[in-house]
CSV table of C-alpha atoms in Angstrom, one decimal:
chain,number,residue,atom,x,y,z
A,28,MET,CA,6.5,-13.4,27.7
A,29,GLU,CA,3.9,-16.1,28.3
A,30,SER,CA,3.7,-15.0,32.0
A,31,GLN,CA,2.6,-11.5,30.9
A,32,ARG,CA,-0.5,-12.6,28.9
A,33,ASN,CA,-3.3,-14.9,29.4
A,34,THR,CA,-4.8,-14.1,26.0
A,35,SER,CA,-4.3,-16.8,23.3
A,36,GLU,CA,-6.7,-15.2,20.8
A,37,PHE,CA,-8.5,-12.0,20.1
A,38,VAL,CA,-12.1,-11.3,18.8
A,39,LEU,CA,-12.2,-8.8,15.8
A,40,LEU,CA,-15.4,-7.0,16.0
A,41,GLY,CA,-15.4,-6.1,12.4
A,42,LEU,CA,-17.4,-3.3,10.6
A,43,SER,CA,-21.0,-4.0,11.8
A,44,TYR,CA,-23.0,-6.4,13.8
A,45,ASP,CA,-25.9,-6.2,11.2
A,46,GLN,CA,-26.2,-9.4,9.2
A,47,ASN,CA,-27.5,-7.7,6.1
A,48,VAL,CA,-24.6,-5.1,6.2
A,49,GLN,CA,-22.1,-8.1,6.5
A,50,ILE,CA,-23.6,-9.9,3.5
A,51,PHE,CA,-23.4,-6.6,1.5
A,52,CYS,CA,-19.8,-6.1,2.7
A,53,PHE,CA,-18.8,-9.6,1.9
A,54,VAL,CA,-20.0,-9.3,-1.7
A,55,LEU,CA,-18.5,-5.8,-2.1
A,56,PHE,CA,-15.1,-6.5,-0.7
A,57,LEU,CA,-14.8,-10.0,-2.3
A,58,PHE,CA,-15.3,-8.3,-5.7
A,59,CYS,CA,-12.7,-5.5,-4.7
A,60,TYR,CA,-10.2,-8.2,-3.7
A,61,VAL,CA,-10.6,-10.2,-6.9
A,62,ALA,CA,-10.4,-7.0,-8.9
A,63,LEU,CA,-7.3,-5.9,-7.0
A,64,LEU,CA,-5.5,-9.3,-7.6
A,65,ALA,CA,-6.5,-9.4,-11.2
A,66,GLY,CA,-5.5,-5.7,-11.9
A,67,ASN,CA,-2.2,-6.0,-10.2
A,68,LEU,CA,-1.3,-9.4,-11.6
A,69,LEU,CA,-2.1,-8.2,-15.1
A,70,ILE,CA,0.3,-5.2,-14.6
A,71,LEU,CA,3.0,-7.5,-13.0
A,72,VAL,CA,2.8,-10.0,-15.9
A,73,SER,CA,2.5,-7.4,-18.7
A,74,ILE,CA,5.6,-5.5,-17.5
A,75,ARG,CA,7.8,-8.6,-16.8
A,76,CYS,CA,7.0,-10.1,-20.2
A,77,SER,CA,7.6,-6.9,-22.2
A,78,PRO,CA,10.6,-4.5,-22.8
A,79,LEU,CA,8.9,-2.1,-20.3
A,80,PHE,CA,10.6,-4.0,-17.5
A,81,HIS,CA,13.9,-2.4,-18.5
A,82,GLN,CA,12.4,1.0,-18.2
A,83,PRO,CA,12.9,2.4,-14.5
A,84,MET,CA,9.3,3.8,-14.1
A,85,TYR,CA,7.8,0.4,-15.0
A,86,TYR,CA,10.3,-1.5,-13.1
A,87,PHE,CA,9.1,0.5,-9.9
A,88,LEU,CA,5.5,0.2,-10.9
A,89,SER,CA,5.9,-3.8,-11.0
A,90,HIS,CA,7.3,-3.5,-7.5
A,91,LEU,CA,4.3,-1.2,-6.5
A,92,SER,CA,1.9,-3.9,-7.8
A,93,CYS,CA,3.7,-6.6,-5.9
A,94,MET,CA,3.5,-4.6,-2.7
A,95,ASP,CA,-0.3,-3.9,-3.2
A,96,ILE,CA,-0.9,-7.6,-3.5
A,97,CYS,CA,1.1,-8.5,-0.4
A,98,TYR,CA,-0.1,-5.6,1.7
A,99,THR,CA,-3.8,-6.1,1.0
A,100,SER,CA,-3.5,-10.0,1.3
A,101,SER,CA,-2.2,-9.7,4.8
A,102,VAL,CA,-5.6,-8.4,5.8
A,103,THR,CA,-8.4,-8.9,3.3
A,104,PRO,CA,-8.7,-12.7,3.0
A,105,LYS,CA,-9.2,-12.9,6.7
A,106,PHE,CA,-11.6,-9.9,6.7
A,107,ILE,CA,-13.7,-11.5,3.9
A,108,ALA,CA,-13.8,-14.8,5.7
A,109,ASP,CA,-15.0,-13.1,8.9
A,110,LEU,CA,-17.8,-11.4,7.1
A,111,ARG,CA,-19.4,-14.9,6.4
A,112,GLY,CA,-18.2,-16.7,9.4
A,113,GLY,CA,-19.5,-16.6,13.2
A,114,THR,CA,-17.1,-15.5,15.8
A,115,LYS,CA,-14.2,-13.4,14.3
A,116,THR,CA,-11.3,-14.8,16.2
A,117,ILE,CA,-7.6,-14.6,15.5
A,118,SER,CA,-4.8,-16.3,17.4
A,119,TYR,CA,-2.2,-14.2,19.1
A,120,GLY,CA,0.5,-15.4,16.8
A,121,ASN,CA,-1.5,-14.6,13.8
A,122,CYS,CA,-2.4,-11.2,15.2
A,123,MET,CA,1.2,-10.3,15.8
A,124,PHE,CA,2.1,-11.5,12.2
A,125,GLN,CA,-0.7,-9.3,10.8
A,126,VAL,CA,0.7,-6.3,12.6
A,127,PHE,CA,4.3,-6.9,11.3
A,128,ALA,CA,3.0,-7.7,7.7
A,129,MET,CA,0.7,-4.6,7.6
A,130,HIS,CA,3.4,-2.2,8.7
A,131,PHE,CA,6.2,-3.9,6.6
A,132,PHE,CA,4.4,-4.1,3.3
A,133,GLY,CA,2.6,-0.8,3.9
A,134,SER,CA,5.7,1.2,4.6
A,135,THR,CA,7.7,-0.6,1.8
A,136,GLU,CA,5.0,0.6,-0.6
A,137,VAL,CA,5.4,4.2,0.8
A,138,PHE,CA,9.0,4.2,0.1
A,139,VAL,CA,8.4,2.7,-3.4
A,140,LEU,CA,6.0,5.6,-4.1
A,141,THR,CA,8.9,7.9,-3.0
A,142,VAL,CA,11.3,6.2,-5.3
A,143,MET,CA,8.8,6.5,-8.1
A,144,ALA,CA,8.6,10.3,-7.4
A,145,PHE,CA,12.4,10.5,-7.5
A,146,ASP,CA,12.4,8.7,-10.9
A,147,ARG,CA,9.8,11.2,-12.4
A,148,TYR,CA,11.9,14.1,-11.0
A,149,VAL,CA,15.0,12.9,-12.7
A,150,ALA,CA,13.1,12.1,-16.0
A,151,ILE,CA,11.5,15.5,-16.2
A,152,CYS,CA,14.0,17.8,-14.6
A,153,LYS,CA,17.3,16.0,-15.8
A,154,PRO,CA,16.2,14.2,-19.1
A,155,LEU,CA,19.7,14.2,-20.6
A,156,HIS,CA,21.1,12.4,-17.6
A,157,TYR,CA,18.2,10.1,-16.9
A,158,LEU,CA,19.6,6.9,-18.3
A,159,LEU,CA,23.0,7.6,-16.4
A,160,ILE,CA,21.3,8.4,-13.1
A,161,MET,CA,18.6,5.7,-13.2
A,162,ASN,CA,20.7,2.8,-14.4
A,163,ARG,CA,19.7,-0.7,-13.4
A,164,THR,CA,22.1,-0.9,-10.5
A,165,ARG,CA,20.8,2.2,-9.0
A,166,CYS,CA,17.2,1.1,-9.5
A,167,ASN,CA,18.0,-2.2,-7.7
A,168,LEU,CA,19.5,-0.3,-4.8
A,169,LEU,CA,16.6,2.0,-4.5
A,170,VAL,CA,14.2,-1.0,-4.4
A,171,LEU,CA,16.5,-2.6,-1.8
A,172,ALA,CA,16.4,0.5,0.3
A,173,ALA,CA,12.7,0.6,0.1
A,174,TRP,CA,12.6,-2.9,1.5
A,175,ALA,CA,15.1,-2.0,4.2
A,176,GLY,CA,13.1,1.0,5.0
A,177,GLY,CA,10.1,-1.2,5.5
A,178,ALA,CA,11.9,-3.5,7.9
A,179,LEU,CA,13.3,-0.7,9.9
A,180,HIS,CA,9.9,0.7,10.3
A,181,SER,CA,8.0,-2.5,11.1
A,182,LEU,CA,10.4,-4.3,13.4
A,183,PRO,CA,10.2,-1.7,16.2
A,184,GLN,CA,6.4,-1.6,15.9
A,185,LEU,CA,6.3,-5.5,16.2
A,186,SER,CA,8.7,-5.3,19.2
A,187,MET,CA,6.5,-2.7,21.0
A,188,THR,CA,3.3,-4.8,20.4
A,189,ILE,CA,4.9,-8.1,21.5
A,190,GLN,CA,6.0,-6.5,24.9
A,191,LEU,CA,2.4,-5.5,25.6
A,192,PRO,CA,0.7,-7.7,28.4
A,193,PHE,CA,-2.8,-8.9,27.6
A,194,CYS,CA,-4.7,-10.3,30.5
A,195,GLY,CA,-8.1,-8.9,30.3
A,196,PRO,CA,-10.7,-8.1,27.5
A,197,ASN,CA,-9.7,-9.6,24.1
A,198,GLU,CA,-12.3,-7.7,21.8
A,199,ILE,CA,-10.6,-5.6,19.2
A,200,ASP,CA,-12.8,-2.9,17.7
A,201,HIS,CA,-11.4,-3.2,14.2
A,202,TYR,CA,-11.5,-5.7,11.3
A,203,PHE,CA,-7.8,-6.5,11.5
A,204,CYS,CA,-5.0,-6.5,14.2
A,205,ASP,CA,-3.2,-3.0,14.4
A,206,ILE,CA,-1.3,-1.4,17.2
A,207,LEU,CA,-3.5,1.2,18.3
A,208,PRO,CA,-6.7,-1.0,18.8
A,209,LEU,CA,-4.5,-3.4,20.6
A,210,LEU,CA,-3.3,-0.7,23.0
A,211,LYS,CA,-6.9,-0.4,24.2
A,212,VAL,CA,-7.0,-4.0,25.3
A,213,ALA,CA,-3.6,-4.2,26.9
A,214,CYS,CA,-3.6,-4.3,30.7
A,215,THR,CA,-0.9,-1.7,31.3
A,216,ASP,CA,-0.4,2.0,30.8
A,217,THR,CA,0.2,2.4,27.1
A,218,TYR,CA,0.6,6.1,26.9
A,219,ILE,CA,4.4,5.9,26.1
A,220,THR,CA,4.0,3.1,23.6
A,221,GLY,CA,1.1,5.1,22.0
A,222,VAL,CA,3.4,8.1,21.7
A,223,LEU,CA,6.3,6.0,20.1
A,224,VAL,CA,3.7,4.5,17.6
A,225,VAL,CA,2.7,8.1,16.5
A,226,ALA,CA,6.4,9.1,16.3
A,227,ASN,CA,7.1,6.0,14.1
A,228,SER,CA,4.1,5.6,11.9
A,229,GLY,CA,2.7,9.2,11.9
A,230,LEU,CA,6.1,10.8,11.1
A,231,VAL,CA,6.9,8.3,8.4
A,232,ALA,CA,3.6,9.0,6.7
A,233,LEU,CA,3.9,12.9,7.1
A,234,VAL,CA,7.6,13.2,6.2
A,235,THR,CA,7.1,11.0,3.2
A,236,PHE,CA,4.0,12.9,2.1
A,237,VAL,CA,5.9,16.2,2.5
A,238,VAL,CA,8.8,15.0,0.3
A,239,LEU,CA,6.4,13.6,-2.4
A,240,PHE,CA,4.4,16.8,-2.3
A,241,VAL,CA,7.6,19.0,-2.6
A,242,SER,CA,9.0,16.8,-5.4
A,243,TYR,CA,5.8,17.1,-7.5
A,244,VAL,CA,5.6,20.8,-7.0
A,245,ILE,CA,9.2,21.1,-8.3
A,246,ILE,CA,8.3,18.9,-11.2
A,247,LEU,CA,5.1,20.8,-12.1
A,248,PHE,CA,7.1,24.1,-11.8
A,249,SER,CA,9.7,22.8,-14.2
A,250,LEU,CA,7.1,21.9,-16.8
A,251,ARG,CA,6.5,25.7,-17.6
A,252,HIS,CA,9.4,25.6,-20.1
A,253,ARG,CA,8.2,22.5,-21.9
A,254,SER,CA,6.2,22.2,-25.2
A,255,ALA,CA,2.6,21.7,-25.0
A,256,GLU,CA,2.9,17.9,-26.0
A,257,GLY,CA,5.7,17.5,-23.4
A,258,ARG,CA,3.7,19.0,-20.6
A,259,HIS,CA,0.6,16.9,-21.4
A,260,LYS,CA,2.6,13.6,-21.3
A,261,ALA,CA,4.4,14.6,-18.1
A,262,LEU,CA,1.2,15.8,-16.4
A,263,SER,CA,-0.5,12.5,-17.4
A,264,THR,CA,2.2,10.5,-15.7
A,265,CYS,CA,2.5,12.7,-12.7
A,266,GLY,CA,-1.3,13.0,-12.4
A,267,SER,CA,-1.5,9.3,-11.9
A,268,HIS,CA,1.3,9.3,-9.2
A,269,ILE,CA,-0.3,12.3,-7.4
A,270,THR,CA,-3.8,10.4,-7.3
A,271,VAL,CA,-2.3,7.3,-5.8
A,272,VAL,CA,-0.4,9.4,-3.3
A,273,ILE,CA,-3.5,11.2,-2.1
A,274,LEU,CA,-5.7,8.1,-1.9
A,275,PHE,CA,-3.1,6.3,0.2
A,276,PHE,CA,-1.6,9.0,2.3
A,277,GLY,CA,-4.7,10.9,3.2
A,278,PRO,CA,-6.3,8.1,5.4
A,279,SER,CA,-2.9,7.0,6.6
A,280,ILE,CA,-2.0,10.4,8.0
A,281,PHE,CA,-5.5,10.7,9.7
A,282,ALA,CA,-5.1,7.1,11.3
A,283,TYR,CA,-1.5,7.5,12.7
A,284,LEU,CA,-0.6,11.2,13.0
A,285,ARG,CA,-2.9,12.2,15.9
A,286,PRO,CA,-3.0,11.4,19.7
A,287,PRO,CA,-2.7,7.7,20.4
A,288,THR,CA,-6.5,6.9,20.5
A,289,THR,CA,-9.0,5.1,18.3
A,290,PHE,CA,-12.4,6.3,16.8
A,291,PRO,CA,-15.2,4.4,15.1
A,292,GLN,CA,-14.3,6.2,11.8
A,293,ASP,CA,-10.9,4.4,11.8
A,294,LYS,CA,-12.2,1.4,10.3
A,295,ILE,CA,-13.8,3.2,7.4
A,296,PHE,CA,-10.5,5.2,6.7
A,297,ALA,CA,-8.5,2.0,6.9
A,298,LEU,CA,-10.6,0.6,4.1
A,299,PHE,CA,-9.1,3.3,1.8
A,300,TYR,CA,-5.6,2.3,2.4
A,301,THR,CA,-5.9,-1.4,2.8
A,302,ILE,CA,-8.4,-2.2,0.0
A,303,ILE,CA,-9.7,0.7,-2.1
A,304,ALA,CA,-6.4,2.5,-3.0
A,305,PRO,CA,-4.7,-0.7,-3.9
A,306,MET,CA,-7.6,-1.7,-6.1
A,307,PHE,CA,-7.6,1.6,-8.0
A,308,ASN,CA,-3.9,1.6,-8.5
A,309,PRO,CA,-3.9,-0.6,-11.7
A,310,LEU,CA,-6.7,1.5,-13.2
A,311,ILE,CA,-4.9,4.8,-12.3
A,312,TYR,CA,-1.7,3.8,-13.8
A,313,THR,CA,-3.0,2.1,-17.0
A,314,LEU,CA,-6.1,4.1,-17.9
A,315,ARG,CA,-4.1,7.0,-19.4
A,316,ASN,CA,-0.8,5.3,-20.1
A,317,THR,CA,-0.6,4.4,-23.8
A,318,GLU,CA,2.7,2.5,-23.3
A,319,MET,CA,1.2,0.3,-20.6
A,320,LYS,CA,-2.0,-0.3,-22.5
A,321,SER,CA,0.1,-1.2,-25.8
A,322,ALA,CA,2.3,-3.5,-23.7
A,323,MET,CA,-0.6,-5.3,-22.2
A,324,ARG,CA,-2.2,-5.8,-25.6
A,325,LYS,CA,0.9,-7.2,-27.1
A,326,VAL,CA,1.8,-9.7,-24.2
A,327,TRP,CA,-2.0,-11.0,-24.0
A,328,CYS,CA,-2.4,-11.1,-27.7
A,329,GLN,CA,0.8,-13.1,-28.2
A,330,THR,CA,-0.2,-15.4,-25.4
A,331,LEU,CA,-3.7,-16.1,-27.1
A,332,PHE,CA,-2.2,-16.5,-30.5
A,333,SER,CA,0.5,-19.0,-29.2
A,334,LYS,CA,-2.2,-21.0,-27.5
A,335,GLU,CA,-4.4,-21.1,-30.6
A,336,ALA,CA,-1.2,-22.1,-32.6
A,337,HIS,CA,-0.5,-24.9,-30.2
A,338,ASN,CA,-4.1,-26.3,-30.4
């Protein structure tokens, strides 16, 4: 493998060359990243330390928050550091790790969202059998399947990337290592690899989005027989899920379901599914969720009271 490449590191060109833009982006995305970590950790701790953890919907939500943290942390800290640094370099090994981590955690999050849609379908369309169908063993198996799906998606992506020879230009027109930008600097014909990337990433995004869309259509269609209160509660929950799905899948489908080439706009769209959507997930899932807000108040109030009593 070493004989096929002379490149030991890559240069990430980032979002802009303008120093003022870089300073603005540094402040903005540092705030976004801190908010993302705080929000998702708040959800994780609140669910784990409350009875909500035993409810399937919140059990899956805790895994989604974990995926958001891991997914964004594979890119954002390096991105923020580069905005305040000089030459934005990344070693070949770290670049390959970033490719794997991005696709592994990203695809696992996609499958967790699909599992959450299935959970809502069972809860709304088969309420009498909900606890029987969504028992803890089945929930664990569904989460395990999501992780396995992430591995099955990301390992072929990593394998294709590692086999690319890099012996010429090493500047990547992006703020993180991804397969399509890397194809542009590989010193070989990458057409077949590009088609395989689209077939893998693009179809995963499209098929999952279609499955999610159909499931929520079925759910919404079934609500016509519910009471006004039941419809309002179900729509509130499903509305949160649908918002997350649109924020995440819209830019992802644009990035991967198209001919294997890159555009300057790719970096802007990538911000949505790497930073912006994961940052808004905690707000979307807690803002209109009374159970979640109640659990957060109880957990953190008990924590504060216990500290005061201890002092």
